[in-house]
Coordinates of N, CA and C and ligand atoms in Angstrom, one line a residue:
X1 N -52.5 20.2 14.2 CA -53.1 20.2 12.8 C -54.6 19.9 12.9
X2 N -55.4 20.7 12.3 CA -56.8 20.5 12.5 C -57.3 19.5 11.4
X3 N -58.6 19.2 11.5 CA -59.1 18.2 10.6 C -59.0 18.5 9.2
X4 N -59.2 19.8 8.8 CA -59.1 20.2 7.4 C -57.7 19.9 6.9
X5 N -56.7 20.3 7.6 CA -55.3 20.0 7.2 C -55.1 18.5 6.9
X6 N -55.6 17.7 7.9 CA -55.4 16.3 7.7 C -56.0 15.7 6.5
X7 N -57.3 16.2 6.2 CA -58.0 15.7 5.1 C -57.3 16.1 3.8
X8 N -56.9 17.4 3.7 CA -56.3 17.8 2.5 C -54.9 17.2 2.2
X9 N -54.1 17.1 3.3 CA -52.8 16.5 3.1 C -52.9 15.0 2.8
X10 N -53.8 14.3 3.5 CA -53.8 12.9 3.4 C -54.6 12.3 2.2
X11 N -55.6 13.1 1.8 CA -56.4 12.6 0.7 C -56.2 13.4 -0.5
X12 N -55.3 12.9 -1.4 CA -55.0 13.6 -2.6 C -56.3 13.7 -3.5
X13 N -57.2 12.7 -3.4 CA -58.3 12.6 -4.2 C -59.4 13.6 -3.8
X14 N -59.3 14.2 -2.6 CA -60.4 15.0 -2.2 C -60.5 16.2 -3.1
X15 N -61.7 16.7 -3.3 CA -61.9 17.8 -4.2 C -61.4 19.1 -3.5
X16 N -60.9 20.0 -4.3 CA -60.5 21.3 -3.7 C -61.4 22.4 -4.2
X17 N -61.8 23.3 -3.2 CA -62.7 24.4 -3.6 C -62.1 25.7 -3.0
X18 N -61.0 26.1 -3.6 CA -60.4 27.3 -3.1 C -60.2 28.3 -4.3
X19 N -60.9 28.0 -5.4 CA -60.7 28.8 -6.6 C -61.5 30.1 -6.7
X20 N -62.5 30.1 -5.9 CA -63.3 31.4 -5.9 C -64.4 31.4 -7.0
X21 N -64.3 30.5 -8.0 CA -65.4 30.5 -9.0 C -65.5 29.0 -9.4
X22 N -66.7 28.7 -9.8 CA -67.0 27.2 -10.1 C -66.1 26.7 -11.2
X23 N -65.9 27.6 -12.2 CA -65.0 27.1 -13.4 C -63.6 26.9 -12.9
X24 N -63.1 27.7 -12.0 CA -61.7 27.6 -11.5 C -61.6 26.3 -10.6
X25 N -62.6 26.1 -9.8 CA -62.6 24.9 -8.9 C -62.7 23.6 -9.8
X26 N -63.4 23.8 -11.0 CA -63.4 22.6 -11.8 C -62.1 22.2 -12.3
X27 N -61.2 23.2 -12.6 CA -59.8 22.8 -13.1 C -59.0 22.1 -12.0
X28 N -59.5 22.2 -10.7 CA -58.8 21.6 -9.6 C -59.2 20.1 -9.5
X29 N -60.0 19.6 -10.4 CA -60.3 18.2 -10.3 C -59.2 17.4 -10.9
X30 N -58.2 18.1 -11.5 CA -56.9 17.5 -11.9 C -55.9 18.1 -11.0
X31 N -55.2 17.3 -10.2 CA -54.3 17.9 -9.2 C -52.9 17.5 -9.4
X32 N -52.0 18.2 -8.7 CA -50.6 17.9 -8.7 C -50.1 17.7 -10.1
X33 N -50.4 18.6 -11.0 CA -50.1 18.5 -12.4 C -48.7 18.4 -12.8
X34 N -47.8 18.8 -11.9 CA -46.3 18.7 -12.1 C -45.8 17.3 -11.9
X35 N -46.6 16.5 -11.2 CA -46.1 15.2 -10.8 C -46.5 14.1 -11.8
X36 N -45.8 13.0 -12.0 CA -46.1 11.9 -12.8 C -46.2 10.7 -12.0
X37 N -47.3 10.1 -11.8 CA -48.6 10.5 -12.3 C -49.2 11.7 -11.5
X38 N -50.0 12.5 -12.2 CA -50.7 13.6 -11.5 C -52.0 12.9 -10.9
X39 N -52.8 13.7 -10.3 CA -54.0 13.2 -9.6 C -55.3 13.5 -10.4
X40 N -55.9 12.4 -10.8 CA -57.2 12.6 -11.5 C -58.3 12.4 -10.4
X41 N -59.0 13.5 -10.1 CA -60.0 13.5 -9.0 C -61.4 13.1 -9.5
X42 N -61.5 13.0 -10.9 CA -62.8 12.5 -11.4 C -62.5 11.3 -12.3
X43 N -62.0 10.2 -11.7 CA -61.7 9.0 -12.5 C -62.9 8.3 -13.1
X44 N -64.0 8.4 -12.5 CA -65.2 7.6 -12.9 C -66.4 8.6 -13.0
X45 N -67.4 8.2 -13.8 CA -68.6 9.1 -14.0 C -69.2 9.5 -12.6
X46 N -69.2 8.5 -11.7 CA -69.8 8.8 -10.4 C -69.1 9.9 -9.6
X47 N -67.8 10.0 -9.9 CA -67.0 11.1 -9.3 C -67.4 12.5 -9.8
X48 N -67.6 12.5 -11.1 CA -68.1 13.8 -11.6 C -69.5 14.2 -11.1
X49 N -70.3 13.2 -10.9 CA -71.7 13.4 -10.3 C -71.5 14.0 -8.9
X50 N -70.5 13.4 -8.2 CA -70.3 13.8 -6.8 C -69.7 15.3 -6.8
X51 N -68.9 15.6 -7.8 CA -68.3 16.9 -7.8 C -69.4 18.0 -8.0
X52 N -70.3 17.7 -8.9 CA -71.4 18.6 -9.1 C -72.1 18.9 -7.8
X53 N -72.3 17.9 -7.0 CA -73.0 18.1 -5.7 C -72.1 18.8 -4.7
X54 N -70.8 18.4 -4.6 CA -69.9 19.1 -3.6 C -69.6 20.5 -4.0
X55 N -69.7 20.8 -5.3 CA -69.5 22.2 -5.8 C -70.7 23.0 -5.5
X56 N -71.8 22.4 -5.0 CA -73.0 23.2 -4.7 C -73.9 23.5 -5.8
X57 N -73.6 22.8 -7.0 CA -74.5 23.1 -8.2 C -75.8 22.4 -8.0
X58 N -75.8 21.2 -7.5 CA -77.1 20.5 -7.3 C -77.1 19.7 -6.0
X59 N -78.3 19.3 -5.5 CA -78.4 18.6 -4.3 C -78.3 17.1 -4.4
X60 N -78.8 16.6 -5.6 CA -78.9 15.2 -5.8 C -78.1 14.9 -7.1
X61 N -77.2 13.8 -7.0 CA -76.4 13.5 -8.2 C -77.3 13.2 -9.4
X62 N -76.8 13.7 -10.6 CA -77.4 13.4 -11.9 C -76.7 12.2 -12.5
X63 N -77.3 11.5 -13.4 CA -76.6 10.5 -14.2 C -75.5 11.1 -15.0
X64 N -74.3 10.4 -15.0 CA -73.2 10.9 -15.8 C -72.8 9.7 -16.7
X65 N -72.7 9.9 -18.0 CA -72.3 8.8 -18.9 C -70.8 8.8 -19.0
X66 N -70.2 7.8 -19.6 CA -68.7 7.7 -19.8 C -68.3 8.8 -20.8
X67 N -69.2 9.1 -21.8 CA -68.8 10.1 -22.7 C -68.9 11.5 -22.1
X68 N -69.9 11.7 -21.2 CA -70.0 13.0 -20.5 C -68.7 13.2 -19.7
X69 N -68.2 12.2 -19.1 CA -67.0 12.3 -18.3 C -65.8 12.7 -19.2
X70 N -65.7 12.0 -20.3 CA -64.6 12.4 -21.3 C -64.8 13.9 -21.7
X71 N -66.0 14.3 -22.0 CA -66.2 15.7 -22.4 C -65.8 16.6 -21.2
X72 N -66.2 16.2 -20.0 CA -65.9 17.0 -18.9 C -64.4 17.3 -18.7
X73 N -63.7 16.2 -18.9 CA -62.2 16.3 -18.7 C -61.6 17.2 -19.8
X74 N -62.1 17.1 -21.1 CA -61.7 18.0 -22.2 C -62.0 19.4 -21.8
X75 N -63.2 19.7 -21.4 CA -63.6 21.0 -21.0 C -62.7 21.5 -19.9
X76 N -62.4 20.7 -18.9 CA -61.6 21.1 -17.8 C -60.2 21.5 -18.2
X77 N -59.6 20.7 -19.1 CA -58.2 21.0 -19.6 C -58.2 22.2 -20.4
X78 N -59.3 22.5 -21.2 CA -59.3 23.7 -22.0 C -59.4 24.9 -21.1
X79 N -60.3 24.8 -20.1 CA -60.4 25.9 -19.1 C -59.1 26.2 -18.4
X80 N -58.4 25.1 -18.0 CA -57.1 25.2 -17.3 C -56.1 25.9 -18.2
X81 N -56.0 25.5 -19.5 CA -55.1 26.1 -20.4 C -55.3 27.6 -20.6
X82 N -56.6 28.0 -20.7 CA -56.9 29.4 -20.8 C -56.6 30.2 -19.6
X83 N -57.0 29.6 -18.4 CA -56.7 30.3 -17.1 C -55.2 30.5 -16.9
X84 N -54.5 29.4 -17.1 CA -53.0 29.4 -16.9 C -52.4 30.4 -17.9
X85 N -53.0 30.4 -19.1 CA -52.5 31.4 -20.1 C -52.6 32.8 -19.6
X86 N -53.8 33.1 -19.0 CA -54.0 34.4 -18.4 C -53.0 34.7 -17.3
X87 N -52.8 33.7 -16.4 CA -51.8 33.9 -15.3 C -50.4 34.2 -15.9
X88 N -50.0 33.5 -16.9 CA -48.7 33.7 -17.5 C -48.6 34.8 -18.5
X89 N -49.8 35.4 -18.8 CA -49.9 36.5 -19.8 C -49.4 36.0 -21.2
X90 N -49.8 34.8 -21.5 CA -49.5 34.2 -22.8 C -50.7 34.4 -23.7
X91 N -50.5 34.3 -25.0 CA -51.6 34.3 -26.0 C -52.5 33.1 -25.7
X92 N -53.9 33.3 -25.8 CA -54.8 32.3 -25.4 C -54.8 31.2 -26.5
X93 N -54.9 30.0 -26.1 CA -54.9 28.8 -27.0 C -56.2 28.8 -27.7
X94 N -56.1 28.9 -29.1 CA -57.3 29.0 -29.9 C -58.2 27.7 -29.8
X95 N -57.6 26.5 -29.8 CA -58.4 25.3 -29.7 C -59.2 25.2 -28.4
X96 N -58.5 25.7 -27.3 CA -59.2 25.7 -26.0 C -60.3 26.7 -26.0
X97 N -60.1 27.8 -26.7 CA -61.2 28.8 -26.8 C -62.4 28.2 -27.5
X98 N -62.1 27.5 -28.6 CA -63.2 26.9 -29.4 C -64.0 25.9 -28.6
X99 N -63.3 25.1 -27.9 CA -63.9 24.0 -27.1 C -64.8 24.6 -26.0
X100 N -64.2 25.6 -25.3 CA -65.0 26.2 -24.2 C -66.2 26.9 -24.8
X101 N -66.0 27.6 -25.9 CA -67.2 28.3 -26.5 C -68.3 27.3 -27.0
X102 N -67.9 26.1 -27.5 CA -68.9 25.1 -27.9 C -69.7 24.7 -26.7
X103 N -69.1 24.5 -25.5 CA -69.9 24.2 -24.3 C -70.7 25.3 -23.8
X104 N -70.1 26.5 -23.9 CA -70.9 27.7 -23.4 C -72.1 28.0 -24.3
X105 N -72.1 27.5 -25.5 CA -73.2 27.7 -26.4 C -74.4 26.8 -26.1
X106 N -74.1 25.7 -25.4 CA -75.2 24.8 -25.0 C -76.1 25.4 -23.9
X107 N -77.3 24.9 -23.8 CA -78.2 25.4 -22.8 C -77.9 24.9 -21.4
X108 N -77.6 25.8 -20.5 CA -77.4 25.4 -19.1 C -78.8 25.2 -18.5
X109 N -78.8 24.5 -17.3 CA -80.1 24.4 -16.6 C -80.7 25.8 -16.3
X110 N -82.0 25.8 -16.2 CA -82.7 27.1 -15.8 C -82.3 27.4 -14.3
X111 N -82.4 28.6 -13.9 CA -82.1 28.9 -12.5 C -83.4 29.5 -11.9
X112 N -83.6 29.3 -10.6 CA -84.8 29.7 -10.0 C -84.4 30.3 -8.6
X113 N -85.0 31.4 -8.3 CA -84.8 32.0 -6.9 C -85.8 31.2 -6.0
X114 N -85.2 30.9 -4.8 CA -86.1 30.2 -3.8 C -87.0 31.2 -3.2
X115 N -88.1 30.7 -2.5 CA -89.1 31.5 -1.9 C -88.6 32.5 -0.9
X116 N -87.5 32.0 -0.2 CA -87.0 32.9 0.8 C -86.0 34.0 0.2
X117 N -85.8 33.9 -1.1 CA -85.0 34.8 -1.8 C -83.5 34.7 -1.5
X118 N -83.1 33.6 -0.8 CA -81.7 33.5 -0.4 C -80.8 32.7 -1.4
X119 N -81.4 31.9 -2.2 CA -80.6 31.0 -3.0 C -81.2 30.8 -4.4
X120 N -80.3 30.5 -5.4 CA -80.8 30.1 -6.6 C -80.6 28.6 -6.8
X121 N -81.5 28.0 -7.5 CA -81.4 26.6 -7.7 C -81.4 26.3 -9.2
X122 N -80.6 25.3 -9.6 CA -80.7 24.9 -11.0 C -81.8 23.9 -11.1
X123 N -82.6 24.1 -12.2 CA -83.8 23.4 -12.4 C -83.6 22.3 -13.5
X124 N -84.0 21.1 -13.2 CA -83.9 20.0 -14.2 C -82.4 19.9 -14.8
X125 N -81.4 19.8 -13.9 CA -80.1 19.7 -14.4 C -79.8 18.4 -15.1
X126 N -78.9 18.4 -16.1 CA -78.3 17.2 -16.7 C -76.8 17.4 -16.7
X127 N -76.1 16.4 -16.9 CA -74.6 16.5 -16.9 C -74.1 17.5 -17.9
X128 N -74.7 17.4 -19.1 CA -74.3 18.3 -20.2 C -74.7 19.7 -19.8
X129 N -75.8 19.9 -19.3 CA -76.3 21.3 -18.9 C -75.4 21.8 -17.8
X130 N -74.9 21.0 -16.9 CA -74.1 21.5 -15.8 C -72.7 21.9 -16.4
X131 N -72.2 21.1 -17.4 CA -70.9 21.4 -18.0 C -71.1 22.8 -18.7
X132 N -72.2 23.0 -19.4 CA -72.5 24.2 -20.1 C -72.4 25.4 -19.0
X133 N -73.0 25.1 -17.9 CA -73.0 26.1 -16.8 C -71.6 26.5 -16.4
X134 N -70.8 25.5 -16.2 CA -69.4 25.7 -15.8 C -68.6 26.4 -16.9
X135 N -68.9 26.0 -18.2 CA -68.2 26.7 -19.3 C -68.6 28.2 -19.4
X136 N -69.8 28.5 -19.2 CA -70.3 29.9 -19.2 C -69.6 30.7 -18.1
X137 N -69.5 30.0 -16.9 CA -68.8 30.7 -15.8 C -67.3 31.0 -16.2
X138 N -66.7 30.1 -17.0 CA -65.4 30.3 -17.4 C -65.3 31.4 -18.4
X139 N -66.2 31.5 -19.4 CA -66.2 32.6 -20.4 C -66.4 33.9 -19.7
X140 N -67.4 33.9 -18.7 CA -67.7 35.2 -18.0 C -66.4 35.6 -17.2
X141 N -65.7 34.7 -16.6 CA -64.5 35.0 -15.9 C -63.4 35.5 -16.8
X142 N -63.1 34.6 -17.8 CA -61.9 34.9 -18.6 C -62.1 36.2 -19.5
X143 N -63.4 36.4 -19.8 CA -63.6 37.6 -20.6 C -64.0 38.8 -19.8
X144 N -64.0 38.7 -18.5 CA -64.4 39.8 -17.6 C -63.3 40.6 -17.0
X145 N -63.7 41.5 -16.1 CA -62.7 42.4 -15.6 C -61.8 41.7 -14.5
X146 N -62.2 40.5 -14.0 CA -61.5 39.9 -13.0 C -60.4 38.9 -13.5
X147 N -60.3 38.8 -14.8 CA -59.4 37.8 -15.4 C -58.0 38.1 -14.9
X148 N -57.7 39.3 -14.7 CA -56.3 39.7 -14.3 C -56.0 39.4 -12.9
X149 N -57.1 38.8 -12.2 CA -56.9 38.4 -10.8 C -56.7 36.9 -10.7
X150 N -56.6 36.2 -11.8 CA -56.3 34.8 -11.8 C -54.9 34.6 -11.4
X151 N -54.6 33.7 -10.5 CA -53.3 33.4 -10.0 C -53.0 31.9 -10.0
X152 N -51.7 31.5 -10.0 CA -51.3 30.2 -9.7 C -50.7 30.2 -8.3
X153 N -51.0 29.1 -7.5 CA -50.5 29.0 -6.2 C -48.9 29.1 -6.2
X154 N -48.3 29.9 -5.3 CA -46.9 30.1 -5.2 C -46.1 28.9 -4.7
X155 N -46.8 27.9 -4.2 CA -46.1 26.7 -3.7 C -45.5 25.9 -4.9
X156 N -44.3 25.4 -4.7 CA -43.6 24.6 -5.7 C -44.3 23.3 -6.0
X157 N -45.1 22.8 -5.0 CA -45.7 21.5 -5.2 C -47.2 21.6 -5.3
X158 N -47.7 22.8 -5.7 CA -49.2 22.9 -5.9 C -49.4 23.6 -7.2
X159 N -50.4 23.1 -8.0 CA -50.6 23.8 -9.3 C -52.0 24.4 -9.4
X160 N -52.6 24.6 -8.2 CA -54.0 25.1 -8.2 C -54.0 26.6 -8.7
X161 N -55.0 26.9 -9.5 CA -55.3 28.2 -10.0 C -56.4 28.8 -9.0
X162 N -56.4 30.0 -8.7 CA -57.4 30.6 -7.9 C -57.7 32.1 -8.3
X163 N -58.8 32.6 -7.9 CA -59.1 34.0 -8.2 C -58.8 34.8 -7.0
X164 N -57.9 35.8 -7.1 CA -57.4 36.6 -6.0 C -58.4 37.7 -5.8
X165 N -59.2 37.6 -4.7 CA -60.3 38.6 -4.5 C -59.8 39.6 -3.3
X166 N -58.5 39.4 -2.9 CA -58.1 40.3 -1.9 C -58.0 41.8 -2.4
X167 N -58.2 42.7 -1.6 CA -58.3 44.1 -2.0 C -57.0 44.5 -2.7
X168 N -55.8 44.1 -2.1 CA -54.6 44.5 -2.7 C -54.1 43.7 -3.9
X169 N -54.8 42.5 -4.1 CA -54.5 41.6 -5.2 C -53.1 41.0 -4.9
X170 N -52.8 40.7 -3.7 CA -51.5 40.2 -3.3 C -51.5 38.8 -2.7
X171 N -52.6 38.1 -2.9 CA -52.7 36.8 -2.3 C -51.8 35.8 -3.0
X172 N -51.0 35.0 -2.3 CA -50.0 34.2 -2.9 C -50.3 32.7 -2.9
X173 N -51.3 32.3 -2.1 CA -51.5 30.9 -1.9 C -52.9 30.5 -2.3
X174 N -53.1 29.3 -2.8 CA -54.4 28.8 -3.1 C -55.2 28.8 -1.8
X175 N -54.6 28.5 -0.8 CA -55.2 28.4 0.5 C -54.2 28.7 1.6
X176 N -54.5 29.8 2.4 CA -53.6 30.1 3.5 C -53.4 28.9 4.5
X177 N -54.5 28.2 4.7 CA -54.5 27.1 5.7 C -53.6 26.0 5.2
X178 N -53.5 25.7 3.9 CA -52.7 24.6 3.5 C -51.4 25.1 2.9
X179 N -51.3 25.6 1.7 CA -50.0 26.0 1.1 C -49.4 27.1 1.9
X180 N -50.2 28.1 2.4 CA -49.6 29.2 3.1 C -48.9 28.8 4.4
X181 N -49.6 27.9 5.2 CA -49.0 27.5 6.4 C -47.9 26.6 6.2
X182 N -47.9 25.8 5.1 CA -46.9 24.8 4.8 C -45.6 25.7 4.6
X183 N -45.8 26.8 3.8 CA -44.6 27.6 3.5 C -44.1 28.3 4.8
X184 N -45.0 28.7 5.6 CA -44.6 29.4 6.9 C -43.8 28.4 7.7
X185 N -44.2 27.1 7.8 CA -43.5 26.1 8.5 C -42.1 25.8 8.0
X186 N -42.0 25.8 6.6 CA -40.8 25.5 6.0 C -39.8 26.6 6.3
X187 N -40.3 27.9 6.2 CA -39.4 29.0 6.5 C -38.9 29.0 8.0
X188 N -39.9 28.6 8.8 CA -39.6 28.5 10.3 C -38.5 27.5 10.5
X189 N -38.6 26.3 9.8 CA -37.6 25.2 10.0 C -36.3 25.7 9.5
X190 N -36.3 26.4 8.3 CA -35.0 26.8 7.8 C -34.3 27.8 8.7
X191 N -35.1 28.7 9.3 CA -34.5 29.6 10.3 C -34.0 28.9 11.5
X192 N -34.7 27.9 12.0 CA -34.3 27.2 13.1 C -33.0 26.4 12.9
X193 N -32.8 26.0 11.6 CA -31.6 25.2 11.3 C -30.4 26.1 11.1
X194 N -30.6 27.4 10.9 CA -29.4 28.3 10.6 C -28.5 28.3 11.8
Ligands
ZN1 ZN1 -51.6 25.7 -3.2

C-alpha cells in the first residue's frame, strides 16, 4: 500500500481532488454522505481557507468568516444536488439553481496570466469572490457539453462525484487508486474464497 492509499484510507478528513473540476471537488468537502454521521471536511472557517489553497485557487489563505463558511456549505450542497441530479438524469432542483446562480452573479477575483505564460493567478481574492469563482465553474460545467460526463463513483461506500474525461466515457471510479483497487481486491478475495 503506498503512501497515497494510507492517507486516503486513514484520514477521512483529508480533502479529495479527483473530481476533475474545482466545482466538483468542492462537493467532495462533504464525504461519506451515505453514512450517519457523514464527514464534514470543512468544519471550521480555517478549513475552508485551507481548501482554497489545496485546491490550487490561491497560494496564501484568505480570511474566512463564520457566515462565509455557512454560505460555502449551502453553495456546496446546491452544487451537489444539481450534479447528482445530472448523474441520475432527474429534473434539476430549482432552489439549488437559484442559489448557485446568486453566487455565480457575484464578482469573482480577477485573473492574471503570469509572465512565463504558464499559469493564471487570482488577483486580490476574498472568500466570497472565491465562492463566486467556484459557482461559475459549476454553472459552466452543468450548463456545458460535459455535463453528461458527470458520474457518481460505483463504490457502494463512496459518494464522490467526478467528471469522466476518458475517451470512451466508461470510467467507473472516482479514483482507480482508491475505489478501483479496493473493488479489484474485493473481487480477488471473493474468487479466492470460492
Ligand atoms: Zn470512489
